[in-house]
Amino acid sequence: MLRKGITESFGAAIHALNTTQLTDGVINRSKRMMLDTLGVGLLGTRTAVFNKALKYSQSFASNERSSVWGKSRITLPPPYAAFVNGIAVHSMDFDDTWHPATHPSGAVLPALLALTESLPSRPSGLDLLLAFNVGIEVQGRLLKFSREAYNIPERFHPPSVVGVMGSAAASAKLLGLSPAQCGHALAIAASSAGAPLANAATQTKPLHIGNAARRGLEAAQLAQMGLEGNPAILDMDCGFGVYYRDYSPSAMPDSTSRDFKWILEDQDVAFKRIPAHLGMHWVVDAALEARAMLKNTVGNFDLSQIRRVTLRVPASKYIDCPLPATEHQARHSFQFNACSALLDNKVTVSSYSQAQINRPALTEILSKVKVETPTVNQPSFDKMYCEVELETDLGQSFVARCDTFYGHWRKPLSQEDLVEKFSGHASSVLCTEGVEGVIDVVGNIEEVRDSSVLGSYLRMTSSQH
């Protein structure tokens, strides 16, 4: 029997995976990912970048229409609904993060929900759950093709590379494409992959997720129409290998064999408590602990007491931003997040407003920050740490270190806290019935007959948006 090529093995697996292979662990984790993605996406519909993308997308017409989350009266052609909803998910850098590094859900769920509303035969909740996990699985497999992918990225923003492939795989699964068509969907999607990391900390970064969702969906639809790409796209250094300096691909295990195991079974995701780059969660927790140590010793916390703030963080240029001027720069600044935590004893959604960024007190404490990058502090979300040292004018020193923040896959958010996070975000956009409806549908998604019902709840706004 001839051995399958790598791309061929992926096409075969995407086609063959079935709902009986979804384990309880994978179902539970993927439902948590769905709920969190919808919550941060709803919150993201209030952002400037979302509204710009929505205005642009409303210029396109189609007989097929799909929901825009948090908008009771607006629908868009499915690819553009996937585009704007994907942007909403990443608009505040609040979406889930995986290891190796990527944001896995934001490129997949918006594409699938847009597709479910446009298909003549509406997929069941179980169909949606399977397609979602296929999209997540393909991303996980592709990330393992490179050791470079295990570190905080340096060149490409990972969701722009693997996210579009996950969206294509998930969409191909929901469309019921043949093994060969699934492979072609990946090949087509690969020509829309890859966005430079230079656009991190700008309004363009959320477009990486929106484009991945949209382009992956379009790739699957084009493959369904008979468009073909290179059938060995994943096998070649000049194919998908262009995105990695150490590309080493391997075939997907036969999905019907005992060797097949979902990556999500072994590798959980991180859920964020603040809308910022994942690395900021370590430095915020360390800063809050150092602040408490100083206050408990001195009796109060006064900025004038502090002579120097030293941050010991992993080396990564794109999250070393000494004086952020915009919300997007602030979300990618070790300095800003540590100092906001010190100043306010908390970091919240409102911490990234322009008024908060421009505070004289924040500028003052930022001027006292020194950043050190110890060589032992590896730039990996699995191995990094952050240390904050506060030195006072009296010569006192208070040092706190965070190795694992609450929400990291090693210290997962409780279900209660995850639902509370969703409810807090969703209730700022949806009415009570909408919030509770989404929680109920996602919580019981494997029992839902028509997955497009999710879209109806996502449109139940608290006012006319």
CSV table of C-alpha atoms in Angstrom, one decimal:
chain,number,residue,atom,x,y,z
A,1,MET,CA,0.0,0.0,0.0
A,2,LEU,CA,1.4,3.4,-1.0
A,3,ARG,CA,2.2,5.8,1.8
A,4,LYS,CA,0.2,9.0,1.8
A,5,GLY,CA,1.9,12.3,1.3
A,6,ILE,CA,1.6,14.8,4.2
A,7,THR,CA,-1.0,17.0,2.5
A,8,GLU,CA,-2.9,13.9,1.4
A,9,SER,CA,-2.9,12.6,4.9
A,10,PHE,CA,-4.4,15.9,6.2
A,11,GLY,CA,-7.1,15.9,3.5
A,12,ALA,CA,-8.0,12.3,4.3
A,13,ALA,CA,-8.2,13.0,8.1
A,14,ILE,CA,-10.3,16.2,7.7
A,15,HIS,CA,-12.7,14.2,5.6
A,16,ALA,CA,-12.8,11.1,7.7
A,17,LEU,CA,-12.9,12.4,11.3
A,18,ASN,CA,-16.4,11.8,12.8
A,19,THR,CA,-18.4,12.8,15.9
A,20,THR,CA,-17.9,9.4,17.6
A,21,GLN,CA,-14.2,10.3,18.0
A,22,LEU,CA,-14.9,13.4,20.1
A,23,THR,CA,-13.9,12.6,23.6
A,24,ASP,CA,-15.4,14.1,26.8
A,25,GLY,CA,-12.2,16.0,27.4
A,26,VAL,CA,-12.1,17.5,24.0
A,27,ILE,CA,-15.8,18.4,24.0
A,28,ASN,CA,-15.5,20.1,27.4
A,29,ARG,CA,-12.4,22.1,26.4
A,30,SER,CA,-13.7,23.1,23.0
A,31,LYS,CA,-17.0,24.3,24.5
A,32,ARG,CA,-15.1,26.5,26.9
A,33,MET,CA,-13.1,27.9,24.0
A,34,MET,CA,-16.3,28.6,22.1
A,35,LEU,CA,-18.0,30.5,25.0
A,36,ASP,CA,-14.9,32.6,25.7
A,37,THR,CA,-14.5,33.5,22.0
A,38,LEU,CA,-18.1,34.6,21.7
A,39,GLY,CA,-17.8,36.7,24.8
A,40,VAL,CA,-14.6,38.6,23.8
A,41,GLY,CA,-16.1,38.9,20.3
A,42,LEU,CA,-19.2,40.6,21.6
A,43,LEU,CA,-17.2,43.0,23.6
A,44,GLY,CA,-15.0,43.6,20.6
A,45,THR,CA,-18.0,44.9,18.6
A,46,ARG,CA,-17.7,48.2,20.6
A,47,THR,CA,-14.2,48.9,19.3
A,48,ALA,CA,-13.1,51.3,16.6
A,49,VAL,CA,-11.3,48.7,14.5
A,50,PHE,CA,-14.5,46.6,14.4
A,51,ASN,CA,-16.6,49.5,13.3
A,52,LYS,CA,-14.2,50.4,10.5
A,53,ALA,CA,-14.2,46.9,9.2
A,54,LEU,CA,-18.0,46.7,9.5
A,55,LYS,CA,-18.5,49.9,7.5
A,56,TYR,CA,-16.2,48.5,4.8
A,57,SER,CA,-17.9,45.1,4.7
A,58,GLN,CA,-21.4,46.6,4.3
A,59,SER,CA,-20.5,47.7,0.8
A,60,PHE,CA,-20.7,44.0,-0.4
A,61,ALA,CA,-24.0,42.3,-1.4
A,62,SER,CA,-25.0,38.7,-1.6
A,63,ASN,CA,-28.1,36.6,-1.6
A,64,GLU,CA,-26.6,34.6,1.3
A,65,ARG,CA,-26.5,36.5,4.6
A,66,SER,CA,-25.0,35.7,7.9
A,67,SER,CA,-25.2,37.4,11.4
A,68,VAL,CA,-22.9,40.0,12.7
A,69,TRP,CA,-22.5,39.4,16.4
A,70,GLY,CA,-24.1,42.0,18.6
A,71,LYS,CA,-26.0,43.6,15.7
A,72,SER,CA,-29.7,43.0,15.6
A,73,ARG,CA,-30.3,44.4,12.2
A,74,ILE,CA,-27.1,43.9,10.2
A,75,THR,CA,-26.2,40.8,8.1
A,76,LEU,CA,-23.4,40.3,5.7
A,77,PRO,CA,-22.3,37.9,3.0
A,78,PRO,CA,-20.9,34.9,4.9
A,79,PRO,CA,-17.2,35.6,4.2
A,80,TYR,CA,-17.6,39.2,5.4
A,81,ALA,CA,-19.5,38.1,8.5
A,82,ALA,CA,-16.6,35.8,9.3
A,83,PHE,CA,-14.2,38.7,8.6
A,84,VAL,CA,-15.8,41.2,10.9
A,85,ASN,CA,-16.6,38.7,13.7
A,86,GLY,CA,-13.1,37.5,13.6
A,87,ILE,CA,-11.8,41.0,13.9
A,88,ALA,CA,-14.1,41.5,16.9
A,89,VAL,CA,-12.7,38.5,18.6
A,90,HIS,CA,-9.1,39.8,18.4
A,91,SER,CA,-9.8,43.5,18.5
A,92,MET,CA,-8.7,43.8,22.1
A,93,ASP,CA,-6.2,40.9,22.1
A,94,PHE,CA,-8.5,39.1,24.6
A,95,ASP,CA,-8.9,35.7,22.8
A,96,ASP,CA,-7.6,32.4,23.9
A,97,THR,CA,-3.9,31.4,23.4
A,98,TRP,CA,-2.4,28.0,22.7
A,99,HIS,CA,1.0,26.4,22.9
A,100,PRO,CA,2.8,26.4,20.5
A,101,ALA,CA,1.8,30.0,20.2
A,102,THR,CA,-1.3,31.0,18.4
A,103,HIS,CA,-4.9,32.2,19.0
A,104,PRO,CA,-6.7,29.0,17.9
A,105,SER,CA,-10.4,29.8,18.1
A,106,GLY,CA,-10.9,33.2,16.6
A,107,ALA,CA,-10.1,32.1,13.0
A,108,VAL,CA,-12.3,29.1,13.2
A,109,LEU,CA,-15.6,29.8,15.1
A,110,PRO,CA,-16.5,33.0,13.1
A,111,ALA,CA,-16.1,31.1,9.8
A,112,LEU,CA,-18.2,28.2,11.0
A,113,LEU,CA,-21.0,30.3,12.4
A,114,ALA,CA,-21.2,32.3,9.2
A,115,LEU,CA,-21.3,29.1,7.2
A,116,THR,CA,-24.0,27.4,9.3
A,117,GLU,CA,-26.5,30.2,8.5
A,118,SER,CA,-25.9,30.0,4.8
A,119,LEU,CA,-26.1,26.3,4.2
A,120,PRO,CA,-29.5,25.0,2.9
A,121,SER,CA,-29.3,22.0,5.3
A,122,ARG,CA,-28.4,23.5,8.7
A,123,PRO,CA,-25.6,21.6,10.5
A,124,SER,CA,-26.4,20.2,14.0
A,125,GLY,CA,-24.6,21.4,17.1
A,126,LEU,CA,-22.6,18.2,17.0
A,127,ASP,CA,-21.6,18.9,13.3
A,128,LEU,CA,-20.4,22.3,14.4
A,129,LEU,CA,-18.5,20.9,17.4
A,130,LEU,CA,-16.7,18.4,15.1
A,131,ALA,CA,-15.8,21.0,12.5
A,132,PHE,CA,-14.5,23.3,15.2
A,133,ASN,CA,-12.3,20.6,16.6
A,134,VAL,CA,-11.0,19.7,13.1
A,135,GLY,CA,-10.0,23.4,12.6
A,136,ILE,CA,-8.2,23.4,16.0
A,137,GLU,CA,-6.5,20.1,15.4
A,138,VAL,CA,-5.1,21.1,12.0
A,139,GLN,CA,-3.6,24.2,13.6
A,140,GLY,CA,-2.0,22.2,16.3
A,141,ARG,CA,-0.5,19.7,13.9
A,142,LEU,CA,0.9,22.5,11.7
A,143,LEU,CA,2.4,24.2,14.7
A,144,LYS,CA,4.3,21.1,15.6
A,145,PHE,CA,6.1,21.3,12.2
A,146,SER,CA,8.6,23.8,13.7
A,147,ARG,CA,10.5,24.3,16.9
A,148,GLU,CA,10.5,28.0,16.2
A,149,ALA,CA,6.7,27.9,16.7
A,150,TYR,CA,7.2,27.0,20.4
A,151,ASN,CA,8.5,30.4,21.2
A,152,ILE,CA,7.0,33.9,21.3
A,153,PRO,CA,7.0,34.7,17.5
A,154,GLU,CA,9.6,37.0,15.8
A,155,ARG,CA,8.5,37.2,12.1
A,156,PHE,CA,5.0,36.2,11.4
A,157,HIS,CA,1.9,36.5,13.6
A,158,PRO,CA,0.9,32.8,14.1
A,159,PRO,CA,-2.9,33.1,13.6
A,160,SER,CA,-2.2,34.5,10.2
A,161,VAL,CA,-0.2,31.4,9.3
A,162,VAL,CA,-2.0,28.5,10.9
A,163,GLY,CA,-5.4,30.2,11.5
A,164,VAL,CA,-6.4,30.5,7.9
A,165,MET,CA,-5.5,26.7,7.5
A,166,GLY,CA,-7.7,25.9,10.5
A,167,SER,CA,-10.5,27.9,9.1
A,168,ALA,CA,-10.2,26.2,5.7
A,169,ALA,CA,-10.1,22.7,7.3
A,170,ALA,CA,-13.1,23.4,9.6
A,171,SER,CA,-15.1,24.9,6.7
A,172,ALA,CA,-14.2,22.0,4.4
A,173,LYS,CA,-15.4,19.6,7.1
A,174,LEU,CA,-18.7,21.4,7.5
A,175,LEU,CA,-19.2,21.5,3.7
A,176,GLY,CA,-18.6,17.8,3.5
A,177,LEU,CA,-15.7,18.0,0.9
A,178,SER,CA,-13.9,15.0,-0.4
A,179,PRO,CA,-10.4,14.2,0.8
A,180,ALA,CA,-8.9,15.7,-2.4
A,181,GLN,CA,-11.0,18.8,-2.0
A,182,CYS,CA,-9.9,19.2,1.6
A,183,GLY,CA,-6.3,19.1,0.5
A,184,HIS,CA,-7.0,21.7,-2.2
A,185,ALA,CA,-8.7,23.9,0.4
A,186,LEU,CA,-5.5,23.9,2.4
A,187,ALA,CA,-3.5,24.7,-0.6
A,188,ILE,CA,-5.7,27.6,-1.6
A,189,ALA,CA,-5.7,28.9,2.0
A,190,ALA,CA,-1.9,28.7,2.1
A,191,SER,CA,-1.8,31.4,-0.5
A,192,SER,CA,-3.6,33.8,1.9
A,193,ALA,CA,-1.4,32.9,4.9
A,194,GLY,CA,1.3,34.9,6.7
A,195,ALA,CA,1.2,38.5,8.1
A,196,PRO,CA,4.2,40.3,9.4
A,197,LEU,CA,4.6,40.8,13.2
A,198,ALA,CA,5.4,44.4,12.5
A,199,ASN,CA,1.7,45.1,12.4
A,200,ALA,CA,1.3,43.9,16.0
A,201,ALA,CA,0.4,46.7,18.4
A,202,THR,CA,-1.6,48.4,15.6
A,203,GLN,CA,-5.2,48.4,14.4
A,204,THR,CA,-4.2,46.0,11.7
A,205,LYS,CA,-3.4,43.1,14.0
A,206,PRO,CA,-7.0,42.2,14.6
A,207,LEU,CA,-7.4,41.9,10.8
A,208,HIS,CA,-5.0,38.9,10.9
A,209,ILE,CA,-7.8,36.9,12.6
A,210,GLY,CA,-10.6,38.4,10.5
A,211,ASN,CA,-8.6,37.6,7.3
A,212,ALA,CA,-7.8,34.1,8.5
A,213,ALA,CA,-11.5,33.4,9.1
A,214,ARG,CA,-12.7,34.9,5.9
A,215,ARG,CA,-9.9,33.5,3.6
A,216,GLY,CA,-10.2,30.0,5.1
A,217,LEU,CA,-13.9,29.9,4.4
A,218,GLU,CA,-13.4,31.2,0.9
A,219,ALA,CA,-10.7,28.6,0.3
A,220,ALA,CA,-13.1,25.8,1.2
A,221,GLN,CA,-15.9,27.2,-1.0
A,222,LEU,CA,-13.5,27.6,-3.9
A,223,ALA,CA,-12.3,24.0,-3.5
A,224,GLN,CA,-15.9,22.9,-3.4
A,225,MET,CA,-16.3,24.6,-6.8
A,226,GLY,CA,-13.4,22.7,-8.2
A,227,LEU,CA,-10.5,25.1,-7.8
A,228,GLU,CA,-7.2,23.3,-7.2
A,229,GLY,CA,-3.9,24.1,-5.6
A,230,ASN,CA,-0.7,22.2,-5.1
A,231,PRO,CA,-1.6,18.8,-3.7
A,232,ALA,CA,1.7,18.7,-1.8
A,233,ILE,CA,1.4,22.2,-0.2
A,234,LEU,CA,2.3,20.9,3.3
A,235,ASP,CA,5.1,18.6,2.0
A,236,MET,CA,7.3,21.4,0.6
A,237,ASP,CA,9.7,23.9,1.9
A,238,CYS,CA,8.5,26.2,-0.8
A,239,GLY,CA,4.9,25.5,0.2
A,240,PHE,CA,3.7,25.9,3.8
A,241,GLY,CA,7.4,25.6,4.8
A,242,VAL,CA,8.1,29.2,3.7
A,243,TYR,CA,6.7,30.4,7.1
A,244,TYR,CA,9.3,28.6,9.2
A,245,ARG,CA,13.1,28.5,9.2
A,246,ASP,CA,13.2,24.9,10.6
A,247,TYR,CA,10.3,23.3,8.8
A,248,SER,CA,9.9,19.6,9.5
A,249,PRO,CA,6.4,18.3,8.4
A,250,SER,CA,4.9,15.0,9.3
A,251,ALA,CA,1.8,13.1,8.2
A,252,MET,CA,-1.4,13.2,10.1
A,253,PRO,CA,-2.1,9.8,11.7
A,254,ASP,CA,-4.9,7.8,10.2
A,255,SER,CA,-8.0,9.1,12.0
A,256,THR,CA,-9.5,5.6,12.2
A,257,SER,CA,-6.4,4.1,13.8
A,258,ARG,CA,-5.6,3.7,17.5
A,259,ASP,CA,-2.7,6.1,17.0
A,260,PHE,CA,-5.0,9.1,16.5
A,261,LYS,CA,-5.4,11.4,19.5
A,262,TRP,CA,-6.7,15.0,19.5
A,263,ILE,CA,-4.0,17.5,20.5
A,264,LEU,CA,-6.5,19.4,22.5
A,265,GLU,CA,-6.8,16.3,24.8
A,266,ASP,CA,-3.2,16.9,26.0
A,267,GLN,CA,-2.7,20.6,25.4
A,268,ASP,CA,-5.3,23.0,26.9
A,269,VAL,CA,-5.5,26.7,26.1
A,270,ALA,CA,-5.0,29.8,28.2
A,271,PHE,CA,-7.9,32.2,28.8
A,272,LYS,CA,-7.1,35.8,29.4
A,273,ARG,CA,-8.3,37.9,32.4
A,274,ILE,CA,-7.2,41.1,30.9
A,275,PRO,CA,-7.4,42.3,27.2
A,276,ALA,CA,-3.7,42.2,26.4
A,277,HIS,CA,-0.9,40.1,25.0
A,278,LEU,CA,-0.6,36.9,26.9
A,279,GLY,CA,2.9,37.8,28.3
A,280,MET,CA,1.3,40.8,30.1
A,281,HIS,CA,-0.6,38.4,32.5
A,282,TRP,CA,2.7,37.3,34.1
A,283,VAL,CA,4.0,40.8,34.6
A,284,VAL,CA,0.6,42.1,36.0
A,285,ASP,CA,0.4,39.3,38.6
A,286,ALA,CA,4.0,39.9,39.7
A,287,ALA,CA,3.5,43.7,39.9
A,288,LEU,CA,0.4,43.2,42.0
A,289,GLU,CA,2.2,41.0,44.4
A,290,ALA,CA,5.2,43.3,44.7
A,291,ARG,CA,2.8,46.2,45.3
A,292,ALA,CA,1.2,44.3,48.1
A,293,MET,CA,4.6,43.5,49.7
A,294,LEU,CA,5.6,47.2,49.7
A,295,LYS,CA,2.2,48.3,51.1
A,296,ASN,CA,2.2,45.7,53.8
A,297,THR,CA,5.7,46.7,54.9
A,298,VAL,CA,5.4,50.5,54.7
A,299,GLY,CA,1.7,50.8,55.5
A,300,ASN,CA,0.7,52.5,52.3
A,301,PHE,CA,1.5,52.7,48.6
A,302,ASP,CA,2.8,56.0,47.3
A,303,LEU,CA,4.4,56.4,43.9
A,304,SER,CA,6.8,59.0,45.4
A,305,GLN,CA,8.4,56.2,47.5
A,306,ILE,CA,9.5,54.3,44.4
A,307,ARG,CA,13.0,55.0,43.1
A,308,ARG,CA,13.1,52.3,40.4
A,309,VAL,CA,10.9,49.5,39.0
A,310,THR,CA,12.8,46.6,37.4
A,311,LEU,CA,11.1,44.1,35.1
A,312,ARG,CA,12.8,40.8,34.4
A,313,VAL,CA,11.0,39.4,31.4
A,314,PRO,CA,11.8,37.3,28.3
A,315,ALA,CA,13.5,39.0,25.4
A,316,SER,CA,10.8,39.9,22.8
A,317,LYS,CA,11.1,43.2,20.9
A,318,TYR,CA,7.4,43.6,20.0
A,319,ILE,CA,6.2,43.5,23.6
A,320,ASP,CA,8.9,45.9,24.9
A,321,CYS,CA,7.2,49.3,24.5
A,322,PRO,CA,8.5,51.8,27.0
A,323,LEU,CA,6.1,54.7,26.3
A,324,PRO,CA,2.9,53.4,24.6
A,325,ALA,CA,0.8,56.1,22.9
A,326,THR,CA,-2.2,54.0,21.8
A,327,GLU,CA,-4.4,51.3,23.2
A,328,HIS,CA,-2.9,48.7,20.9
A,329,GLN,CA,0.7,49.6,21.9
A,330,ALA,CA,-0.4,49.5,25.6
A,331,ARG,CA,-1.7,45.9,25.1
A,332,HIS,CA,1.8,44.9,24.0
A,333,SER,CA,3.9,46.7,26.6
A,334,PHE,CA,5.4,45.0,29.6
A,335,GLN,CA,6.1,48.5,31.1
A,336,PHE,CA,2.6,49.8,30.7
A,337,ASN,CA,0.9,46.8,32.2
A,338,ALA,CA,3.2,46.5,35.2
A,339,CYS,CA,2.9,50.2,35.9
A,340,SER,CA,-0.9,50.2,35.5
A,341,ALA,CA,-1.1,47.4,38.0
A,342,LEU,CA,1.1,49.3,40.4
A,343,LEU,CA,-0.8,52.5,40.1
A,344,ASP,CA,-4.3,51.1,40.3
A,345,ASN,CA,-3.9,47.8,42.1
A,346,LYS,CA,-5.7,46.2,39.1
A,347,VAL,CA,-5.8,46.1,35.3
A,348,THR,CA,-9.2,46.0,33.6
A,349,VAL,CA,-10.8,46.7,30.1
A,350,SER,CA,-10.8,50.4,30.9
A,351,SER,CA,-7.1,50.5,31.7
A,352,TYR,CA,-6.3,50.7,28.0
A,353,SER,CA,-8.4,53.8,27.3
A,354,GLN,CA,-6.6,56.9,26.0
A,355,ALA,CA,-7.4,58.8,29.2
A,356,GLN,CA,-5.7,56.2,31.3
A,357,ILE,CA,-2.7,56.0,29.0
A,358,ASN,CA,-2.2,59.7,29.1
A,359,ARG,CA,-2.3,60.1,32.9
A,360,PRO,CA,0.7,62.1,34.3
A,361,ALA,CA,1.0,59.6,37.2
A,362,LEU,CA,1.5,56.8,34.7
A,363,THR,CA,4.0,58.7,32.7
A,364,GLU,CA,5.9,59.4,36.0
A,365,ILE,CA,6.2,55.8,37.0
A,366,LEU,CA,7.0,54.6,33.5
A,367,SER,CA,10.0,56.9,33.6
A,368,LYS,CA,11.3,54.8,36.5
A,369,VAL,CA,11.2,51.4,34.7
A,370,LYS,CA,14.2,49.4,33.8
A,371,VAL,CA,13.8,46.2,31.7
A,372,GLU,CA,16.2,43.3,32.1
A,373,THR,CA,16.0,40.1,29.9
A,374,PRO,CA,17.9,37.3,31.7
A,375,THR,CA,19.1,34.6,29.3
A,376,VAL,CA,17.5,31.9,31.5
A,377,ASN,CA,14.0,33.5,30.9
A,378,GLN,CA,12.9,31.8,27.7
A,379,PRO,CA,10.5,33.5,25.3
A,380,SER,CA,8.0,30.7,25.5
A,381,PHE,CA,4.5,30.8,26.9
A,382,ASP,CA,5.2,27.4,28.5
A,383,LYS,CA,8.5,28.3,30.2
A,384,MET,CA,8.7,32.1,30.7
A,385,TYR,CA,8.4,34.0,33.9
A,386,CYS,CA,8.1,37.7,34.9
A,387,GLU,CA,9.8,39.3,37.9
A,388,VAL,CA,9.0,42.8,39.3
A,389,GLU,CA,11.4,44.5,41.7
A,390,LEU,CA,10.4,47.7,43.5
A,391,GLU,CA,13.2,49.8,45.0
A,392,THR,CA,12.4,52.7,47.4
A,393,ASP,CA,14.2,55.8,48.3
A,394,LEU,CA,14.9,54.3,51.7
A,395,GLY,CA,16.9,51.5,50.0
A,396,GLN,CA,14.2,48.8,50.5
A,397,SER,CA,13.6,46.2,47.8
A,398,PHE,CA,10.5,44.2,47.1
A,399,VAL,CA,10.7,41.3,44.6
A,400,ALA,CA,7.8,39.2,43.3
A,401,ARG,CA,7.9,36.6,40.6
A,402,CYS,CA,5.1,35.0,38.6
A,403,ASP,CA,5.8,31.6,36.9
A,404,THR,CA,2.1,30.7,36.1
A,405,PHE,CA,-0.8,33.2,36.1
A,406,TYR,CA,-4.4,32.2,36.8
A,407,GLY,CA,-5.9,31.4,33.4
A,408,HIS,CA,-2.8,29.7,32.0
A,409,TRP,CA,-3.3,26.1,30.9
A,410,ARG,CA,-1.3,25.0,34.0
A,411,LYS,CA,-3.7,26.9,36.2
A,412,PRO,CA,-7.0,26.9,34.2
A,413,LEU,CA,-9.9,29.3,34.9
A,414,SER,CA,-12.7,27.6,36.8
A,415,GLN,CA,-15.9,27.1,34.8
A,416,GLU,CA,-17.6,29.6,37.1
A,417,ASP,CA,-15.0,32.3,36.4
A,418,LEU,CA,-15.1,31.5,32.7
A,419,VAL,CA,-18.9,31.9,32.6
A,420,GLU,CA,-18.6,35.1,34.7
A,421,LYS,CA,-16.1,36.5,32.2
A,422,PHE,CA,-18.4,35.7,29.3
A,423,SER,CA,-21.5,37.1,31.0
A,424,GLY,CA,-19.7,40.3,31.9
A,425,HIS,CA,-18.7,41.0,28.3
A,426,ALA,CA,-21.8,39.7,26.6
A,427,SER,CA,-24.2,41.6,28.9
A,428,SER,CA,-22.7,44.9,27.7
A,429,VAL,CA,-24.1,44.1,24.3
A,430,LEU,CA,-26.9,41.5,24.6
A,431,CYS,CA,-30.1,41.4,26.5
A,432,THR,CA,-30.4,38.9,29.4
A,433,GLU,CA,-32.2,36.4,27.1
A,434,GLY,CA,-29.4,36.6,24.6
A,435,VAL,CA,-26.7,36.1,27.2
A,436,GLU,CA,-28.4,33.1,28.8
A,437,GLY,CA,-29.3,31.7,25.4
A,438,VAL,CA,-25.7,31.6,24.3
A,439,ILE,CA,-24.5,30.0,27.5
A,440,ASP,CA,-27.3,27.3,27.2
A,441,VAL,CA,-26.6,26.6,23.5
A,442,VAL,CA,-22.9,26.3,23.9
A,443,GLY,CA,-23.2,24.3,27.1
A,444,ASN,CA,-25.4,21.8,25.4
A,445,ILE,CA,-24.1,22.2,21.8
A,446,GLU,CA,-23.8,18.4,21.2
A,447,GLU,CA,-27.6,18.1,21.7
A,448,VAL,CA,-28.6,21.1,19.5
A,449,ARG,CA,-30.4,20.1,16.3
A,450,ASP,CA,-29.8,23.4,14.4
A,451,SER,CA,-26.5,25.2,15.2
A,452,SER,CA,-27.7,28.4,13.5
A,453,VAL,CA,-29.8,29.1,16.6
A,454,LEU,CA,-26.6,30.4,18.1
A,455,GLY,CA,-26.7,33.3,15.6
A,456,SER,CA,-30.2,34.3,16.7
A,457,TYR,CA,-29.1,34.7,20.4
A,458,LEU,CA,-26.0,36.6,19.3
A,459,ARG,CA,-28.3,39.2,17.7
A,460,MET,CA,-30.5,39.8,20.8
A,461,THR,CA,-29.0,43.1,21.7
A,462,SER,CA,-29.9,45.1,24.8
A,463,SER,CA,-30.5,48.1,22.6
A,464,GLN,CA,-30.6,48.7,18.9
A,465,HIS,CA,-27.0,48.2,17.8
